[in-house]
mmCIF file of C-alpha atoms in Angstrom:
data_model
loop_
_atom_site.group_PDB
_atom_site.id
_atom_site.type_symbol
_atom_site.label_atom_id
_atom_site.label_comp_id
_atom_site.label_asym_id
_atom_site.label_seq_id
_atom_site.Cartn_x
_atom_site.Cartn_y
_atom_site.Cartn_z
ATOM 1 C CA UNK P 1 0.000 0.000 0.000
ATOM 2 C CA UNK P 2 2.968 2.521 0.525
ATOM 3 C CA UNK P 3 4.544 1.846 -2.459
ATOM 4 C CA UNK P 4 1.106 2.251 -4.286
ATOM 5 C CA UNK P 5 0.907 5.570 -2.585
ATOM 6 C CA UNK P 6 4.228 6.999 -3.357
ATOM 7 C CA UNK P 7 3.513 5.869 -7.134
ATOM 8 C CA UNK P 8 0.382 7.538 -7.390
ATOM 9 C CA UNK P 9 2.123 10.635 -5.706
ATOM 10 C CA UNK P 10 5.108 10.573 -8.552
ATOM 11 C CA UNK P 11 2.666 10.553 -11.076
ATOM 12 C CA UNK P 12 0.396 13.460 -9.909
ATOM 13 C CA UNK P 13 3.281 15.578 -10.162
ATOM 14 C CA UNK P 14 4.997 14.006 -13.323
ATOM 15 C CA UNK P 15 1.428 15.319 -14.979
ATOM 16 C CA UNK P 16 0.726 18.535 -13.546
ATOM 17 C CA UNK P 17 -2.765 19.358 -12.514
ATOM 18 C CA UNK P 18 -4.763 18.754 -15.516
ATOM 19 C CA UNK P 19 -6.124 15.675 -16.633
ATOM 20 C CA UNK P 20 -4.749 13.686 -19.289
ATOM 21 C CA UNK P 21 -7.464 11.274 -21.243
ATOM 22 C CA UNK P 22 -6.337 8.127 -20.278
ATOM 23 C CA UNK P 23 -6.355 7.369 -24.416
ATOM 24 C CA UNK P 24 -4.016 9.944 -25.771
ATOM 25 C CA UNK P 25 -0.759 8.114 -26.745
ATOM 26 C CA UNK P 26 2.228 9.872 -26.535
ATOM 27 C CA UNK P 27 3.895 11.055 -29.915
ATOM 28 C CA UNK P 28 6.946 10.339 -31.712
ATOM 29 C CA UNK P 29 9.644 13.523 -30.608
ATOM 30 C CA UNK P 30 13.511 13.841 -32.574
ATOM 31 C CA UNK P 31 15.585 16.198 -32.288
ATOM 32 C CA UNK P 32 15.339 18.802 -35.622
ATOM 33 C CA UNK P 33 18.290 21.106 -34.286
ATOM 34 C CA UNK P 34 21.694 21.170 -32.240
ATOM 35 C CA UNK P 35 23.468 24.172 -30.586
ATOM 36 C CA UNK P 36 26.648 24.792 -29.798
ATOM 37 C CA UNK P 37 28.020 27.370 -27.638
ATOM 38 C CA UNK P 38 31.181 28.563 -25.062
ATOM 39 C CA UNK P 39 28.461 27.864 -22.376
ATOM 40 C CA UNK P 40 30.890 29.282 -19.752
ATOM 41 C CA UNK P 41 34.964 30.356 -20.002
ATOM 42 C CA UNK P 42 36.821 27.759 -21.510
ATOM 43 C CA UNK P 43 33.774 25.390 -22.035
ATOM 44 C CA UNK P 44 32.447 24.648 -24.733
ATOM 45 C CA UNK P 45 29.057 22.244 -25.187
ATOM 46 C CA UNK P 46 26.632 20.728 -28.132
ATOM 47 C CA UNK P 47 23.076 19.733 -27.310
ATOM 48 C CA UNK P 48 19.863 18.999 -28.304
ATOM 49 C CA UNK P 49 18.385 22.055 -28.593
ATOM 50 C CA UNK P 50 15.071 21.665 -30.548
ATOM 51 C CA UNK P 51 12.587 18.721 -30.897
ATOM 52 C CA UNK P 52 9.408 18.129 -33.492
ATOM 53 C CA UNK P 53 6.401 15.902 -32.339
ATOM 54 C CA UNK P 54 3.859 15.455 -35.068
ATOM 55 C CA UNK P 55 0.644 13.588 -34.928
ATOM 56 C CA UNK P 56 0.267 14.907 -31.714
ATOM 57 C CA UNK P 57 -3.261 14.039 -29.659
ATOM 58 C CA UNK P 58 -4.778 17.239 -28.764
ATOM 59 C CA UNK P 59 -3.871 15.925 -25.054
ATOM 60 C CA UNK P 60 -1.500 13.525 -24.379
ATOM 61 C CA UNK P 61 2.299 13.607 -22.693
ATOM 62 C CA UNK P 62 5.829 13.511 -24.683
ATOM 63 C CA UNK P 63 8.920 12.644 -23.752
ATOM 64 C CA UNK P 64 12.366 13.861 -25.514
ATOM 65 C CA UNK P 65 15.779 12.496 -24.992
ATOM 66 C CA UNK P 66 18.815 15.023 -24.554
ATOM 67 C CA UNK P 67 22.409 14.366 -25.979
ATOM 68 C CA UNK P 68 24.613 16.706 -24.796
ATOM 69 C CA UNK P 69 28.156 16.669 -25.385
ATOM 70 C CA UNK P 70 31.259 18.475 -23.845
ATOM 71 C CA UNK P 71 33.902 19.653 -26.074
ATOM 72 C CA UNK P 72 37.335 17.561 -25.952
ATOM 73 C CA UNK P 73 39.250 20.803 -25.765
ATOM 74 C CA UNK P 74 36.981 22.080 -22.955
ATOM 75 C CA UNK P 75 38.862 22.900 -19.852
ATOM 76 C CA UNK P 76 36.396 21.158 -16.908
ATOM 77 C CA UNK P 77 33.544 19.047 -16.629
ATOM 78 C CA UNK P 78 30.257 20.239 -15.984
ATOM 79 C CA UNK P 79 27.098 19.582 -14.312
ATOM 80 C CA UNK P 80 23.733 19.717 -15.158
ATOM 81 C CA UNK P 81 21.252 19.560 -12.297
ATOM 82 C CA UNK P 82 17.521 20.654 -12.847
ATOM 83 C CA UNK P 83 15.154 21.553 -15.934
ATOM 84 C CA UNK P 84 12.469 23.854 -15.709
ATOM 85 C CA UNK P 85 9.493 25.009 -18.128
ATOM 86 C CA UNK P 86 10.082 28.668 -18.802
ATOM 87 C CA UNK P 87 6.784 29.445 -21.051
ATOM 88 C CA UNK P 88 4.860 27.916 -23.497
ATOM 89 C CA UNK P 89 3.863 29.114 -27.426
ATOM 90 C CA UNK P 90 1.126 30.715 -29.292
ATOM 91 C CA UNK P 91 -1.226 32.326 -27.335
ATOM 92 C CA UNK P 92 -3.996 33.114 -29.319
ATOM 93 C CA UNK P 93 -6.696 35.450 -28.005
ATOM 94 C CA UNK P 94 -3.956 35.271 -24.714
ATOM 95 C CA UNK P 95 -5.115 31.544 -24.066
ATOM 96 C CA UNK P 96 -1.544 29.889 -23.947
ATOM 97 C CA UNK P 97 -0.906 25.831 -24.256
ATOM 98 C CA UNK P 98 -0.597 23.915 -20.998
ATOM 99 C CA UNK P 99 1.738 21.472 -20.102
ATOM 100 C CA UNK P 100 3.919 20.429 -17.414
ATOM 101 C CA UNK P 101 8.034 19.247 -17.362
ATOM 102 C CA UNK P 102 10.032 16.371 -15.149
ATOM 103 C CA UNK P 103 13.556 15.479 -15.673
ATOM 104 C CA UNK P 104 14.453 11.989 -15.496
ATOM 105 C CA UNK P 105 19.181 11.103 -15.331
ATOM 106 C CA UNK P 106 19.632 14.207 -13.663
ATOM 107 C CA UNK P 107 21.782 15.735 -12.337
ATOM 108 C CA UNK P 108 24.322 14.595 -15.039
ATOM 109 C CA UNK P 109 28.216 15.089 -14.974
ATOM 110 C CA UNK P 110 30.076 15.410 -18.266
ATOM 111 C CA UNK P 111 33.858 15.586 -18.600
ATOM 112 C CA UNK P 112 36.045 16.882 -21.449
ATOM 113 C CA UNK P 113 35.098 14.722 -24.785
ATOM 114 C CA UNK P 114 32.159 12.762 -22.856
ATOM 115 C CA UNK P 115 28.432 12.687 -24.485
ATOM 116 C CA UNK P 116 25.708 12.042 -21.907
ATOM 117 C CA UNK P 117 21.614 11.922 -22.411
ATOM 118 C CA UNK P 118 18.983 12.512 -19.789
ATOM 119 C CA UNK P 119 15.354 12.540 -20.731
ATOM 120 C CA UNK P 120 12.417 15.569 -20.257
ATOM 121 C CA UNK P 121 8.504 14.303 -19.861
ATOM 122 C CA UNK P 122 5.624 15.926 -19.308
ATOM 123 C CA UNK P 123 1.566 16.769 -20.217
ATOM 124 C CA UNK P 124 0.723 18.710 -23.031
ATOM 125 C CA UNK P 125 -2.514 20.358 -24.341
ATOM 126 C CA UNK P 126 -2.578 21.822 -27.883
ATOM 127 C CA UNK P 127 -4.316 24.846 -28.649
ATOM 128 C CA UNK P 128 -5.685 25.745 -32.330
ATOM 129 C CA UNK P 129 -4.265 28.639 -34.481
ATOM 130 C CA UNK P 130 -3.470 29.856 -38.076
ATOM 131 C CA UNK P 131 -5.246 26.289 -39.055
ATOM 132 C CA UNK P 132 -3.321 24.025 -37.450
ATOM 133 C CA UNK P 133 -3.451 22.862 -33.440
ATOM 134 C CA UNK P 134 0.182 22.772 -32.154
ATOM 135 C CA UNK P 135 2.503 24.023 -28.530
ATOM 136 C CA UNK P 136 5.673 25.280 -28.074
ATOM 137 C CA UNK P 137 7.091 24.232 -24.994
ATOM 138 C CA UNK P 138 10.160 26.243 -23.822
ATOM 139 C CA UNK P 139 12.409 24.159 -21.497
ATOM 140 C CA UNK P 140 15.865 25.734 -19.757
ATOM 141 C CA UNK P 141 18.691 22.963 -18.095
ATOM 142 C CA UNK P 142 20.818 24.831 -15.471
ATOM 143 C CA UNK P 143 24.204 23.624 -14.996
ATOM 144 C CA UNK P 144 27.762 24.732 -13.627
ATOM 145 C CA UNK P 145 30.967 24.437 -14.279
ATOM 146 C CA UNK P 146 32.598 21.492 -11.708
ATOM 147 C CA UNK P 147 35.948 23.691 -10.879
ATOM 148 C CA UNK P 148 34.557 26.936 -11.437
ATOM 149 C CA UNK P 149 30.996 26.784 -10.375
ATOM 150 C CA UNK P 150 29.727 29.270 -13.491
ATOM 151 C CA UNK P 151 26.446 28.834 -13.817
ATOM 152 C CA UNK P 152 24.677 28.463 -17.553
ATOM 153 C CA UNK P 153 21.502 27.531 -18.945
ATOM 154 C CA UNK P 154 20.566 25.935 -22.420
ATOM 155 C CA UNK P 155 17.627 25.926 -24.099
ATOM 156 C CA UNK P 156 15.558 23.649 -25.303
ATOM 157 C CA UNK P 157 12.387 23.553 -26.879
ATOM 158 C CA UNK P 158 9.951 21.162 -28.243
ATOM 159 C CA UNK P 159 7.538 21.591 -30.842
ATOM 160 C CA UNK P 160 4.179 19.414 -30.586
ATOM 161 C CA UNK P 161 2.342 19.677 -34.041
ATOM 162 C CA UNK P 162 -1.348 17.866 -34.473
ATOM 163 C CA UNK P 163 -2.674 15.684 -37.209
ATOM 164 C CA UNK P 164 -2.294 18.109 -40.494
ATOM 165 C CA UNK P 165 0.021 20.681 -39.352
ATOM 166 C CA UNK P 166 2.160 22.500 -41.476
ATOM 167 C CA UNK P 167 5.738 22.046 -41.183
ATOM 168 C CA UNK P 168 8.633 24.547 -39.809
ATOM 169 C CA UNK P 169 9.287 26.767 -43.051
ATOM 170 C CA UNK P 170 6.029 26.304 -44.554
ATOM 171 C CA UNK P 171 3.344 28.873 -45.374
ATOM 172 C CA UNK P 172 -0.046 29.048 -43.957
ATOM 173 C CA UNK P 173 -2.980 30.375 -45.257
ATOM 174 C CA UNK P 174 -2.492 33.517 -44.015
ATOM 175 C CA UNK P 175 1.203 33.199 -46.067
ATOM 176 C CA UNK P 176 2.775 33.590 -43.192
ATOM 177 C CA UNK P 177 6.024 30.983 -42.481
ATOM 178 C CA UNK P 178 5.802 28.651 -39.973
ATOM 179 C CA UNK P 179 9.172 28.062 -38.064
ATOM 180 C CA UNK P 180 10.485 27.500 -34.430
ATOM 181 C CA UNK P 181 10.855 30.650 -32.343
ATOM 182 C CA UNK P 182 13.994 32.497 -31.598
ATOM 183 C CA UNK P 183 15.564 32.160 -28.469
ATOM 184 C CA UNK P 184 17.165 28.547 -28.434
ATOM 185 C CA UNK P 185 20.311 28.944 -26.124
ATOM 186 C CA UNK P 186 21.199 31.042 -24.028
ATOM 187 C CA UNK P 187 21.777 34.477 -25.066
ATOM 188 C CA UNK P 188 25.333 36.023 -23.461
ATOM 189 C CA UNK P 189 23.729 39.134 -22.358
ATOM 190 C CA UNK P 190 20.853 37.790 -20.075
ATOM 191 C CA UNK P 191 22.036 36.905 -16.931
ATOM 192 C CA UNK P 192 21.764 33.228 -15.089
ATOM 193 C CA UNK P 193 18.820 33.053 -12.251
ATOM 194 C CA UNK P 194 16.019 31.759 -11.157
ATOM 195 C CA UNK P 195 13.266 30.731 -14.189
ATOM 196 C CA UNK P 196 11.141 33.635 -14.966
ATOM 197 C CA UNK P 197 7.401 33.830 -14.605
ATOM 198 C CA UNK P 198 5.106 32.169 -17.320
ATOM 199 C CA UNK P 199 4.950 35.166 -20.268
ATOM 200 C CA UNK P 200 7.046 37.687 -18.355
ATOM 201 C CA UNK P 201 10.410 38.616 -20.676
ATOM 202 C CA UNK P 202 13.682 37.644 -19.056
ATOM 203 C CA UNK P 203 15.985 40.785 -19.428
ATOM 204 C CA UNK P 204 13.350 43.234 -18.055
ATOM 205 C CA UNK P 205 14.490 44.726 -14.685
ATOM 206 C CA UNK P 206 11.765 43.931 -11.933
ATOM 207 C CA UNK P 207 11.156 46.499 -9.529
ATOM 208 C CA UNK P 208 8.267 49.650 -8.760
ATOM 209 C CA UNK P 209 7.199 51.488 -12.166
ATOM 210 C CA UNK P 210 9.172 54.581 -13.200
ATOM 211 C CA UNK P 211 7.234 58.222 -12.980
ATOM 212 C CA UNK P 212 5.120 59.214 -15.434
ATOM 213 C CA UNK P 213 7.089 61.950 -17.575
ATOM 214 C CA UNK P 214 10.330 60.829 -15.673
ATOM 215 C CA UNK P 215 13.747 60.468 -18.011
#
């Protein structure tokens, strides 16, 4: 009975708080794009960094594995400890996707010239727009340097299309391209912290608004 209970209790969080039909199957997710990037001084890493799921159920979960890979002439290992969802993509009329994010192999030590997976999980729900029912889920993995303890994040986001979408490149309707969005990696400039809240941008500075008619 206490193992039953600690299973259901893993799961409940695994999911999130919405339900899940107990039919949708989870779709087929490969990777569609690497990045690599000096993550920290001296370091220097290639992962996974975007993932396509088609035929998705308009509810369901996915799962994605992570390679990541630590350049030979890197100068220490690194660690990668937790994985967070930082927002999720479109929003039309402001109604954004839901879904939920568990790491599974973490945290994850990778010397010079080592290559290393761990796996990211979740619930999904799709929302419909442009013609086509798809989410964006925007994922960040915080690590550090072993010897230095720099801190970086990479970023990694999964694309969950439904039955009949159009693919990244194409044109809709509306002749409007269809791609992944921008902001895959970590950008130099934006510092390491905390994840942000759902649909609030990163590099603004949080704090009491400025006067009105202030400089």
């Amino acid at each position: 009975m206490f193992r039953l209970g600690i299973a259901i209790l893993v799961a409940a969080t695994f999911v999130g708080t919405f339900a899940v039909p107990a039919s949708a199957q989870t779709p087929v997710c490969g990777p569609v794009g690497q990045n690599t990037q000096t993550v920290i001084p001296g370091v220097t890493l290639t992962w996974d960094s975007s993932f396509r799921c088609d035929n998705a159920p308009d509810a369901g979960t996915y799962e994605v594995t992570v390679r990541v890979t630590n350049a030979a002439d890197s100068t220490e290992a690194i660690r990668i400890d937790t994985v967070w969802l930082s927002h999720t993509t479109p929003r039309p009329q402001r109604q954004a996707p839901e879904a939920t994010a568990a790491a599974s192999g973490l945290p994850l030590v990778i010397a010079p010239g080592e290559t290393h997976t761990f796996r990211i999980g979740g619930g999904y729900t799709l929302v419909s727009t442009k013609g086509s029912k798809m989410a964006n889920l925007h994922l960040r993995a915080l690590g550090y340097g072993v010897t230095s303890a720099e801190q970086f994040r990479l970023g990694i986001n999964v694309h969950l299309r439904g039955s009949g979408a159009v693919k990244d490149g194409e044109r809709t309707k509306w002749g409007r391209p269809v791609g992944p969005p921008p902001e895959v990696g970590r950008p130099k400039d934006r510092p390491v912290g905390p994840p942000s809240e759902v649909g609030r941008p990163m590099d603004r500075p949080v704090g009491p608004p400025s006067e009105v008619g202030r400089p």
